[in-house]
PDB file of C-alpha atoms and ligand atoms in Angstrom:
ATOM      1  CA  MET X   1      26.236  21.451 -90.278  1.00 94.00           C
ATOM      2  CA  LYS X   2      25.875  24.477 -88.043  1.00 96.00           C
ATOM      3  CA  LYS X   3      22.389  25.892 -87.561  1.00 98.00           C
ATOM      4  CA  ILE X   4      21.735  29.375 -86.249  1.00 98.00           C
ATOM      5  CA  LEU X   5      18.876  31.759 -85.599  1.00 98.00           C
ATOM      6  CA  THR X   6      18.919  35.388 -86.646  1.00 99.00           C
ATOM      7  CA  ILE X   7      16.346  37.860 -85.317  1.00 99.00           C
ATOM      8  CA  GLN X   8      15.873  41.074 -87.306  1.00 98.00           C
ATOM      9  CA  ASP X   9      13.455  42.740 -89.719  1.00 98.00           C
ATOM     10  CA  ILE X  10      12.568  42.011 -93.314  1.00 98.00           C
ATOM     11  CA  SER X  11      13.106  45.188 -95.310  1.00 98.00           C
ATOM     12  CA  CYS X  12      11.578  43.943 -98.546  1.00 98.00           C
ATOM     13  CA  VAL X  13      13.701  46.262-100.715  1.00 97.00           C
ATOM     14  CA  GLY X  14      16.934  47.933 -99.647  1.00 95.00           C
ATOM     15  CA  GLN X  15      19.703  45.373 -99.055  1.00 95.00           C
ATOM     16  CA  CYS X  16      19.792  45.171 -95.274  1.00 97.00           C
ATOM     17  CA  SER X  17      18.849  43.018 -92.284  1.00 98.00           C
ATOM     18  CA  LEU X  18      17.462  39.565 -93.214  1.00 98.00           C
ATOM     19  CA  THR X  19      17.858  39.963 -96.988  1.00 98.00           C
ATOM     20  CA  VAL X  20      21.574  40.397 -96.292  1.00 98.00           C
ATOM     21  CA  ALA X  21      22.046  37.960 -93.387  1.00 98.00           C
ATOM     22  CA  LEU X  22      20.448  35.025 -95.220  1.00 98.00           C
ATOM     23  CA  PRO X  23      22.635  35.024 -98.349  1.00 98.00           C
ATOM     24  CA  ILE X  24      25.815  35.748 -96.380  1.00 98.00           C
ATOM     25  CA  LEU X  25      25.327  33.030 -93.763  1.00 98.00           C
ATOM     26  CA  SER X  26      24.143  30.542 -96.403  1.00 98.00           C
ATOM     27  CA  SER X  27      27.271  31.270 -98.454  1.00 98.00           C
ATOM     28  CA  MET X  28      29.297  30.398 -95.378  1.00 98.00           C
ATOM     29  CA  GLY X  29      27.613  26.986 -95.250  1.00 97.00           C
ATOM     30  CA  ILE X  30      25.436  27.749 -92.220  1.00 98.00           C
ATOM     31  CA  GLU X  31      21.763  26.790 -91.971  1.00 98.00           C
ATOM     32  CA  THR X  32      20.015  30.068 -91.201  1.00 98.00           C
ATOM     33  CA  CYS X  33      16.689  30.088 -89.367  1.00 98.00           C
ATOM     34  CA  ILE X  34      14.954  33.435 -89.050  1.00 98.00           C
ATOM     35  CA  MET X  35      12.632  35.267 -86.720  1.00 98.00           C
ATOM     36  CA  PRO X  36      11.393  38.449 -88.439  1.00 98.00           C
ATOM     37  CA  THR X  37      10.763  41.368 -86.076  1.00 98.00           C
ATOM     38  CA  ALA X  38       8.796  43.396 -88.648  1.00 98.00           C
ATOM     39  CA  VAL X  39       8.052  43.563 -92.354  1.00 98.00           C
ATOM     40  CA  LEU X  40       8.879  46.922 -93.962  1.00 98.00           C
ATOM     41  CA  SER X  41       8.410  47.905 -97.584  1.00 98.00           C
ATOM     42  CA  THR X  42      11.961  49.332 -97.511  1.00 97.00           C
ATOM     43  CA  HIS X  43      14.539  50.266 -94.883  1.00 96.00           C
ATOM     44  CA  THR X  44      13.982  53.556 -93.074  1.00 93.00           C
ATOM     45  CA  ALA X  45      16.952  55.501 -94.472  1.00 90.00           C
ATOM     46  CA  PHE X  46      16.562  57.343 -97.812  1.00 86.00           C
ATOM     47  CA  PHE X  47      12.958  56.235 -98.399  1.00 91.00           C
ATOM     48  CA  GLU X  48       9.847  58.201 -97.489  1.00 92.00           C
ATOM     49  CA  GLY X  49       6.447  56.654 -96.809  1.00 94.00           C
ATOM     50  CA  TYR X  50       7.739  53.178 -95.994  1.00 95.00           C
ATOM     51  CA  THR X  51       5.255  50.714 -94.477  1.00 97.00           C
ATOM     52  CA  CYS X  52       6.013  48.742 -91.302  1.00 97.00           C
ATOM     53  CA  LYS X  53       4.117  45.782 -89.852  1.00 98.00           C
ATOM     54  CA  ASP X  54       5.382  45.106 -86.328  1.00 98.00           C
ATOM     55  CA  LEU X  55       5.533  41.358 -85.616  1.00 98.00           C
ATOM     56  CA  SER X  56       6.034  41.567 -81.827  1.00 98.00           C
ATOM     57  CA  ASP X  57       2.896  39.522 -81.179  1.00 98.00           C
ATOM     58  CA  GLN X  58       4.249  36.645 -83.283  1.00 98.00           C
ATOM     59  CA  MET X  59       7.613  36.299 -81.579  1.00 98.00           C
ATOM     60  CA  GLU X  60       6.555  34.458 -78.408  1.00 98.00           C
ATOM     61  CA  PRO X  61       4.162  32.025 -80.177  1.00 98.00           C
ATOM     62  CA  ILE X  62       6.930  31.229 -82.692  1.00 98.00           C
ATOM     63  CA  LYS X  63       9.380  30.615 -79.848  1.00 98.00           C
ATOM     64  CA  GLU X  64       6.909  28.377 -77.976  1.00 98.00           C
ATOM     65  CA  HIS X  65       6.287  26.290 -81.094  1.00 98.00           C
ATOM     66  CA  TRP X  66      10.032  25.857 -81.608  1.00 98.00           C
ATOM     67  CA  LYS X  67      10.424  24.739 -77.984  1.00 98.00           C
ATOM     68  CA  LYS X  68       7.690  22.113 -78.462  1.00 98.00           C
ATOM     69  CA  GLU X  69       9.494  20.929 -81.595  1.00 98.00           C
ATOM     70  CA  LYS X  70      12.716  20.752 -79.516  1.00 97.00           C
ATOM     71  CA  PHE X  71      14.679  22.806 -82.048  1.00 98.00           C
ATOM     72  CA  SER X  72      18.182  23.844 -81.079  1.00 97.00           C
ATOM     73  CA  PHE X  73      20.632  26.387 -82.471  1.00 98.00           C
ATOM     74  CA  ASP X  74      24.418  26.798 -82.369  1.00 98.00           C
ATOM     75  CA  GLY X  75      24.002  30.519 -81.915  1.00 98.00           C
ATOM     76  CA  ILE X  76      21.751  33.557 -82.163  1.00 98.00           C
ATOM     77  CA  TYR X  77      22.485  36.824 -83.953  1.00 99.00           C
ATOM     78  CA  THR X  78      20.192  39.799 -83.373  1.00 98.00           C
ATOM     79  CA  GLY X  79      19.956  42.980 -85.431  1.00 98.00           C
ATOM     80  CA  TYR X  80      17.250  45.611 -86.017  1.00 98.00           C
ATOM     81  CA  LEU X  81      14.405  45.227 -83.514  1.00 98.00           C
ATOM     82  CA  ALA X  82      11.189  47.020 -84.336  1.00 97.00           C
ATOM     83  CA  ASP X  83       9.870  47.924 -80.872  1.00 97.00           C
ATOM     84  CA  ILE X  84      11.246  48.359 -77.363  1.00 98.00           C
ATOM     85  CA  LYS X  85       9.125  45.456 -76.059  1.00 98.00           C
ATOM     86  CA  GLN X  86      10.928  43.073 -78.444  1.00 98.00           C
ATOM     87  CA  ILE X  87      14.123  43.475 -76.416  1.00 98.00           C
ATOM     88  CA  GLU X  88      12.638  41.607 -73.436  1.00 98.00           C
ATOM     89  CA  ILE X  89      11.252  38.911 -75.758  1.00 98.00           C
ATOM     90  CA  VAL X  90      14.686  38.466 -77.348  1.00 98.00           C
ATOM     91  CA  LYS X  91      16.292  38.090 -73.906  1.00 98.00           C
ATOM     92  CA  GLN X  92      13.876  35.262 -73.161  1.00 98.00           C
ATOM     93  CA  ILE X  93      14.567  33.604 -76.530  1.00 98.00           C
ATOM     94  CA  VAL X  94      18.316  33.677 -75.812  1.00 98.00           C
ATOM     95  CA  LYS X  95      17.702  32.234 -72.329  1.00 97.00           C
ATOM     96  CA  ASP X  96      15.526  29.438 -73.715  1.00 98.00           C
ATOM     97  CA  PHE X  97      17.876  28.409 -76.532  1.00 98.00           C
ATOM     98  CA  LYS X  98      21.320  29.012 -75.002  1.00 96.00           C
ATOM     99  CA  LYS X  99      22.015  25.453 -73.953  1.00 89.00           C
ATOM    100  CA  GLN X 100      25.565  24.312 -74.770  1.00 87.00           C
ATOM    101  CA  ASP X 101      28.823  25.983 -73.644  1.00 88.00           C
ATOM    102  CA  ASN X 102      29.993  26.923 -77.134  1.00 93.00           C
ATOM    103  CA  PHE X 103      26.698  28.670 -77.975  1.00 98.00           C
ATOM    104  CA  ILE X 104      27.363  32.129 -79.476  1.00 98.00           C
ATOM    105  CA  PHE X 105      25.072  35.092 -78.923  1.00 98.00           C
ATOM    106  CA  LEU X 106      26.014  38.130 -81.038  1.00 98.00           C
ATOM    107  CA  CYS X 107      24.033  41.337 -80.580  1.00 98.00           C
ATOM    108  CA  ASP X 108      24.353  44.043 -83.212  1.00 98.00           C
ATOM    109  CA  PRO X 109      22.450  46.906 -81.560  1.00 98.00           C
ATOM    110  CA  ALA X 110      21.416  48.180 -85.014  1.00 98.00           C
ATOM    111  CA  MET X 111      19.772  51.521 -84.247  1.00 97.00           C
ATOM    112  CA  GLY X 112      21.826  54.418 -85.576  1.00 97.00           C
ATOM    113  CA  ASP X 113      24.777  55.852 -87.478  1.00 96.00           C
ATOM    114  CA  ASN X 114      26.663  59.110 -88.016  1.00 95.00           C
ATOM    115  CA  GLY X 115      25.751  60.438 -84.567  1.00 97.00           C
ATOM    116  CA  LYS X 116      21.980  59.907 -84.979  1.00 97.00           C
ATOM    117  CA  LEU X 117      19.458  57.211 -84.103  1.00 97.00           C
ATOM    118  CA  TYR X 118      17.338  55.784 -86.960  1.00 94.00           C
ATOM    119  CA  PRO X 119      13.811  57.328 -87.166  1.00 90.00           C
ATOM    120  CA  ALA X 120      12.092  54.526 -85.210  1.00 92.00           C
ATOM    121  CA  PHE X 121      14.220  54.873 -82.045  1.00 97.00           C
ATOM    122  CA  ASP X 122      14.811  57.151 -79.056  1.00 98.00           C
ATOM    123  CA  GLU X 123      17.166  57.334 -76.056  1.00 97.00           C
ATOM    124  CA  LYS X 124      14.984  55.005 -73.997  1.00 98.00           C
ATOM    125  CA  PHE X 125      15.251  52.335 -76.692  1.00 98.00           C
ATOM    126  CA  ALA X 126      19.035  52.728 -76.709  1.00 98.00           C
ATOM    127  CA  LEU X 127      19.268  52.177 -72.949  1.00 98.00           C
ATOM    128  CA  GLU X 128      17.095  49.077 -73.199  1.00 98.00           C
ATOM    129  CA  MET X 129      19.300  47.810 -76.029  1.00 98.00           C
ATOM    130  CA  ALA X 130      22.270  48.240 -73.669  1.00 98.00           C
ATOM    131  CA  SER X 131      20.632  45.705 -71.363  1.00 98.00           C
ATOM    132  CA  LEU X 132      20.532  43.190 -74.232  1.00 98.00           C
ATOM    133  CA  CYS X 133      24.211  43.865 -74.922  1.00 98.00           C
ATOM    134  CA  SER X 134      24.936  43.196 -71.263  1.00 98.00           C
ATOM    135  CA  ILE X 135      23.959  39.515 -71.651  1.00 97.00           C
ATOM    136  CA  SER X 136      25.737  39.062 -75.011  1.00 98.00           C
ATOM    137  CA  ASP X 137      28.825  36.976 -75.739  1.00 98.00           C
ATOM    138  CA  TYR X 138      29.727  39.366 -78.565  1.00 98.00           C
ATOM    139  CA  ILE X 139      28.536  42.855 -79.448  1.00 98.00           C
ATOM    140  CA  ALA X 140      29.294  44.863 -82.582  1.00 98.00           C
ATOM    141  CA  PRO X 141      28.050  48.453 -82.243  1.00 98.00           C
ATOM    142  CA  ASN X 142      29.272  51.353 -84.317  1.00 98.00           C
ATOM    143  CA  ILE X 143      30.454  54.424 -82.410  1.00 98.00           C
ATOM    144  CA  THR X 144      27.023  56.108 -82.609  1.00 98.00           C
ATOM    145  CA  GLU X 145      25.298  53.091 -81.084  1.00 98.00           C
ATOM    146  CA  ALA X 146      27.943  52.753 -78.374  1.00 98.00           C
ATOM    147  CA  CYS X 147      27.526  56.433 -77.419  1.00 98.00           C
ATOM    148  CA  PHE X 148      23.729  56.248 -77.221  1.00 98.00           C
ATOM    149  CA  MET X 149      23.842  53.077 -75.102  1.00 98.00           C
ATOM    150  CA  LEU X 150      26.399  54.578 -72.722  1.00 98.00           C
ATOM    151  CA  GLY X 151      25.229  58.195 -72.637  1.00 98.00           C
ATOM    152  CA  VAL X 152      28.644  59.333 -73.880  1.00 98.00           C
ATOM    153  CA  GLU X 153      29.142  62.289 -76.230  1.00 98.00           C
ATOM    154  CA  TYR X 154      29.463  61.280 -79.917  1.00 98.00           C
ATOM    155  CA  LYS X 155      32.627  62.565 -81.552  1.00 98.00           C
ATOM    156  CA  GLU X 156      33.776  62.574 -85.178  1.00 95.00           C
ATOM    157  CA  ASP X 157      37.370  63.341 -84.237  1.00 96.00           C
ATOM    158  CA  TYR X 158      38.878  61.374 -81.407  1.00 98.00           C
ATOM    159  CA  ASP X 159      41.973  59.537 -80.271  1.00 97.00           C
ATOM    160  CA  GLU X 160      42.718  56.012 -79.040  1.00 98.00           C
ATOM    161  CA  LYS X 161      41.792  57.006 -75.476  1.00 98.00           C
ATOM    162  CA  TYR X 162      38.194  57.723 -76.561  1.00 98.00           C
ATOM    163  CA  ILE X 163      37.884  54.313 -78.247  1.00 98.00           C
ATOM    164  CA  GLU X 164      39.447  52.586 -75.226  1.00 98.00           C
ATOM    165  CA  TYR X 165      37.004  54.386 -72.942  1.00 98.00           C
ATOM    166  CA  LEU X 166      33.973  53.297 -75.006  1.00 98.00           C
ATOM    167  CA  ILE X 167      35.224  49.706 -75.021  1.00 98.00           C
ATOM    168  CA  TYR X 168      35.885  49.784 -71.265  1.00 98.00           C
ATOM    169  CA  ARG X 169      32.343  51.048 -70.616  1.00 98.00           C
ATOM    170  CA  LEU X 170      30.792  48.463 -72.997  1.00 98.00           C
ATOM    171  CA  HIS X 171      32.570  45.670 -71.114  1.00 98.00           C
ATOM    172  CA  LYS X 172      31.350  47.188 -67.857  1.00 97.00           C
ATOM    173  CA  LEU X 173      27.790  46.743 -69.099  1.00 96.00           C
ATOM    174  CA  GLY X 174      28.541  43.014 -69.085  1.00 96.00           C
ATOM    175  CA  ALA X 175      29.389  42.289 -72.743  1.00 96.00           C
ATOM    176  CA  LYS X 176      32.167  39.663 -72.871  1.00 95.00           C
ATOM    177  CA  ASN X 177      33.613  40.521 -76.278  1.00 98.00           C
ATOM    178  CA  VAL X 178      33.345  43.955 -77.822  1.00 98.00           C
ATOM    179  CA  LEU X 179      33.936  44.994 -81.434  1.00 98.00           C
ATOM    180  CA  LEU X 180      33.552  48.624 -82.458  1.00 98.00           C
ATOM    181  CA  THR X 181      32.987  49.322 -86.158  1.00 98.00           C
ATOM    182  CA  GLY X 182      33.695  52.500 -88.098  1.00 97.00           C
ATOM    183  CA  VAL X 183      36.898  53.320 -86.171  1.00 98.00           C
ATOM    184  CA  HIS X 184      39.412  55.706 -87.740  1.00 98.00           C
ATOM    185  CA  PHE X 185      42.404  57.684 -86.489  1.00 98.00           C
ATOM    186  CA  ASP X 186      43.135  59.317 -89.838  1.00 97.00           C
ATOM    187  CA  LYS X 187      41.153  60.214 -92.968  1.00 94.00           C
ATOM    188  CA  LYS X 188      42.633  57.494 -95.166  1.00 96.00           C
ATOM    189  CA  HIS X 189      41.773  54.366 -93.168  1.00 97.00           C
ATOM    190  CA  LEU X 190      38.688  52.814 -91.618  1.00 96.00           C
ATOM    191  CA  GLY X 191      38.354  49.691 -89.515  1.00 97.00           C
ATOM    192  CA  ILE X 192      37.566  47.990 -86.246  1.00 98.00           C
ATOM    193  CA  ALA X 193      38.647  47.782 -82.622  1.00 98.00           C
ATOM    194  CA  VAL X 194      38.329  44.282 -81.145  1.00 98.00           C
ATOM    195  CA  SER X 195      38.472  43.565 -77.415  1.00 98.00           C
ATOM    196  CA  ASP X 196      38.157  40.350 -75.402  1.00 98.00           C
ATOM    197  CA  GLY X 197      38.312  42.293 -72.151  1.00 97.00           C
ATOM    198  CA  ASN X 198      42.102  41.938 -71.822  1.00 96.00           C
ATOM    199  CA  ASN X 199      43.486  43.162 -75.121  1.00 97.00           C
ATOM    200  CA  ILE X 200      42.378  45.643 -77.755  1.00 98.00           C
ATOM    201  CA  SER X 201      43.445  44.964 -81.360  1.00 98.00           C
ATOM    202  CA  TYR X 202      42.844  47.192 -84.349  1.00 98.00           C
ATOM    203  CA  HIS X 203      42.499  46.370 -88.021  1.00 98.00           C
ATOM    204  CA  PHE X 204      42.212  48.984 -90.761  1.00 97.00           C
ATOM    205  CA  GLU X 205      41.726  48.936 -94.523  1.00 96.00           C
ATOM    206  CA  LYS X 206      42.058  51.862 -96.927  1.00 96.00           C
ATOM    207  CA  ARG X 207      38.928  53.999 -96.628  1.00 94.00           C
ATOM    208  CA  ILE X 208      36.758  54.096 -99.743  1.00 93.00           C
ATOM    209  CA  PRO X 209      35.514  57.688 -99.835  1.00 87.00           C
ATOM    210  CA  ARG X 210      31.841  56.873-100.245  1.00 87.00           C
ATOM    211  CA  MET X 211      29.161  55.819 -97.721  1.00 85.00           C
ATOM    212  CA  PHE X 212      26.654  53.083 -98.462  1.00 90.00           C
ATOM    213  CA  HIS X 213      23.702  52.024 -96.349  1.00 90.00           C
ATOM    214  CA  GLY X 214      23.574  48.496 -94.913  1.00 91.00           C
ATOM    215  CA  THR X 215      27.284  47.965 -94.350  1.00 95.00           C
ATOM    216  CA  GLY X 216      26.652  47.299 -90.628  1.00 97.00           C
ATOM    217  CA  ASP X 217      24.367  44.351 -91.409  1.00 98.00           C
ATOM    218  CA  ILE X 218      26.826  42.924 -93.932  1.00 98.00           C
ATOM    219  CA  TYR X 219      29.566  43.365 -91.350  1.00 98.00           C
ATOM    220  CA  SER X 220      27.744  41.637 -88.476  1.00 98.00           C
ATOM    221  CA  SER X 221      26.435  38.770 -90.624  1.00 98.00           C
ATOM    222  CA  THR X 222      29.976  37.990 -91.787  1.00 98.00           C
ATOM    223  CA  LEU X 223      31.427  38.373 -88.288  1.00 98.00           C
ATOM    224  CA  PHE X 224      28.828  35.987 -86.877  1.00 98.00           C
ATOM    225  CA  GLY X 225      29.342  33.431 -89.675  1.00 98.00           C
ATOM    226  CA  GLY X 226      33.090  33.519 -89.060  1.00 98.00           C
ATOM    227  CA  LEU X 227      32.639  32.941 -85.320  1.00 98.00           C
ATOM    228  CA  ILE X 228      30.186  30.087 -85.920  1.00 98.00           C
ATOM    229  CA  ASN X 229      32.641  28.533 -88.397  1.00 98.00           C
ATOM    230  CA  GLY X 230      35.412  28.521 -85.780  1.00 97.00           C
ATOM    231  CA  LEU X 231      37.436  31.654 -86.516  1.00 98.00           C
ATOM    232  CA  SER X 232      38.836  33.619 -83.585  1.00 98.00           C
ATOM    233  CA  PHE X 233      37.133  36.922 -82.738  1.00 98.00           C
ATOM    234  CA  LEU X 234      39.894  38.936 -84.410  1.00 98.00           C
ATOM    235  CA  GLU X 235      40.036  36.638 -87.486  1.00 98.00           C
ATOM    236  CA  ALA X 236      36.264  36.866 -87.942  1.00 98.00           C
ATOM    237  CA  GLY X 237      36.397  40.634 -87.450  1.00 98.00           C
ATOM    238  CA  ILE X 238      39.107  41.005 -90.098  1.00 98.00           C
ATOM    239  CA  LEU X 239      37.306  38.714 -92.571  1.00 98.00           C
ATOM    240  CA  ALA X 240      34.210  40.906 -92.147  1.00 98.00           C
ATOM    241  CA  VAL X 241      36.199  44.129 -92.784  1.00 98.00           C
ATOM    242  CA  LYS X 242      37.688  42.591 -95.925  1.00 97.00           C
ATOM    243  CA  PHE X 243      34.300  41.395 -97.171  1.00 98.00           C
ATOM    244  CA  VAL X 244      32.578  44.740 -96.565  1.00 97.00           C
ATOM    245  CA  THR X 245      35.463  46.592 -98.255  1.00 96.00           C
ATOM    246  CA  LYS X 246      35.284  44.311-101.298  1.00 96.00           C
ATOM    247  CA  ALA X 247      31.490  44.675-101.471  1.00 96.00           C
ATOM    248  CA  ILE X 248      31.715  48.493-101.288  1.00 96.00           C
ATOM    249  CA  LYS X 249      34.353  48.526-104.049  1.00 95.00           C
ATOM    250  CA  ASN X 250      32.033  46.382-106.143  1.00 94.00           C
ATOM    251  CA  THR X 251      29.145  48.802-105.556  1.00 95.00           C
ATOM    252  CA  LEU X 252      31.097  51.836-106.809  1.00 94.00           C
ATOM    253  CA  ASP X 253      30.672  50.673-110.430  1.00 91.00           C
ATOM    254  CA  VAL X 254      26.872  50.477-110.118  1.00 91.00           C
ATOM    255  CA  ALA X 255      26.305  53.205-107.504  1.00 88.00           C
ATOM    256  CA  ASP X 256      23.937  55.291-109.652  1.00 86.00           C
ATOM    257  CA  SER X 257      21.345  52.529-109.895  1.00 87.00           C
ATOM    258  CA  HIS X 258      22.270  50.938-106.542  1.00 89.00           C
ATOM    259  CA  TRP X 259      22.164  53.981-104.244  1.00 89.00           C
ATOM    260  CA  TYR X 260      20.039  52.290-101.524  1.00 89.00           C
ATOM    261  CA  GLY X 261      22.514  49.625-100.349  1.00 92.00           C
ATOM    262  CA  VAL X 262      25.605  47.551-101.019  1.00 95.00           C
ATOM    263  CA  CYS X 263      25.801  45.275-104.046  1.00 95.00           C
ATOM    264  CA  PHE X 264      27.546  42.411-102.204  1.00 97.00           C
ATOM    265  CA  GLU X 265      26.304  39.362-104.132  1.00 97.00           C
ATOM    266  CA  PRO X 266      29.196  39.111-106.642  1.00 97.00           C
ATOM    267  CA  CYS X 267      31.587  38.918-103.653  1.00 98.00           C
ATOM    268  CA  LEU X 268      29.929  36.008-101.828  1.00 98.00           C
ATOM    269  CA  LYS X 269      32.386  33.488-103.251  1.00 98.00           C
ATOM    270  CA  LEU X 270      35.055  34.962-100.986  1.00 98.00           C
ATOM    271  CA  LEU X 271      33.015  33.683 -98.036  1.00 98.00           C
ATOM    272  CA  THR X 272      32.161  30.337 -99.615  1.00 98.00           C
ATOM    273  CA  ASN X 273      35.783  29.574-100.531  1.00 97.00           C
ATOM    274  CA  TYR X 274      37.336  30.738 -97.240  1.00 97.00           C
ATOM    275  CA  LYS X 275      39.026  27.916 -95.291  1.00 95.00           C
ATOM    276  CA  TYR X 276      37.180  27.846 -91.968  1.00 97.00           C
ATOM    277  CA  PRO X 277      38.559  25.717 -89.113  1.00 94.00           C
ATOM    278  CA  ASN X 278      35.406  23.773 -88.266  1.00 78.00           C
ATOM    279  CA  LYS X 279      33.197  23.899 -91.333  1.00 65.00           C
ATOM    280  CA  LYS X 280      31.696  20.445 -91.796  1.00 51.00           C
TER     281      LYS X 280
HETATM  282  O1  PXL G   1      20.719  48.428 -91.672  1.00 85.72           O
HETATM  283  C1  PXL G   1      20.044  48.643 -90.499  1.00 85.72           C
HETATM  284  C2  PXL G   1      18.571  48.711 -90.726  1.00 85.72           C
HETATM  285  C3  PXL G   1      17.820  47.557 -90.654  1.00 85.72           C
HETATM  286  N1  PXL G   1      16.480  47.570 -90.823  1.00 85.72           N
HETATM  287  C4  PXL G   1      15.827  48.709 -91.081  1.00 85.72           C
HETATM  288  C5  PXL G   1      16.530  49.921 -91.178  1.00 85.72           C
HETATM  289  C6  PXL G   1      17.927  49.917 -90.999  1.00 85.72           C
HETATM  290  C7  PXL G   1      18.667  51.166 -91.084  1.00 85.72           C
HETATM  291  O2  PXL G   1      18.218  52.204 -91.460  1.00 85.72           O
HETATM  292  O3  PXL G   1      15.859  51.050 -91.438  1.00 85.72           O
HETATM  293  C8  PXL G   1      14.350  48.699 -91.251  1.00 85.72           C
END
């Protein structure tokens, strides 16, 4: 059985980060170890007065204990980091645990959306996050995150050239495989651009005209699970688009009471029943 480590926060209520990654990766048959970066009462969008306990000082002692125990992982997936100093700690964790050739490090530079950074972050944080992306096997930013990491102007309306330019610059940082989320060339479709450095492929689904928080974490968790279970980059990317789309459709029926995130749980069987190449 595959065993991975995911490093991101615990938002106790709100359907994002670890409370999303754990059920998704477990549904895909993957043992999911966690390193929490912070404990928050809720996520930082839509809620006022949320609490946040930064766990930076726990991360190195946890890592050192794991090294003594000789734990190993098939991959690491990082999401929301709570402080700029955690980026350096995460780099060291990846260095210490990246042993075998087929190890997968996916960085989701979770720090913004819709042209804005989340409240906890600034431009300096975004540039530091770019340095984590530069040592990643796979990265999955949205267009906002890509723009902040690269210092490129954020646009709502753009053409293929703009997307190609962002991808080119993300590869230039050092990221081997780049997936951009939230890509659209018309109002009716929404999807991804996937690049291995040689080829860019696109996949779109019909846009559901409603935004929900936490879709990025659902997306990256599914993408990572697909990669760990032996899907190609594009296959894993498409599975994740399909899963997010299904989960959003499911949320529409309960949106009034479930306004803070995506109600994805009834859709998990799609991931459990999927025929993965190397699921043992
Ligand atoms: O979904 C990304 C995310 C994760 N964790 C926390 C957040 C957000 C986005 O707002 O606030 C704490």
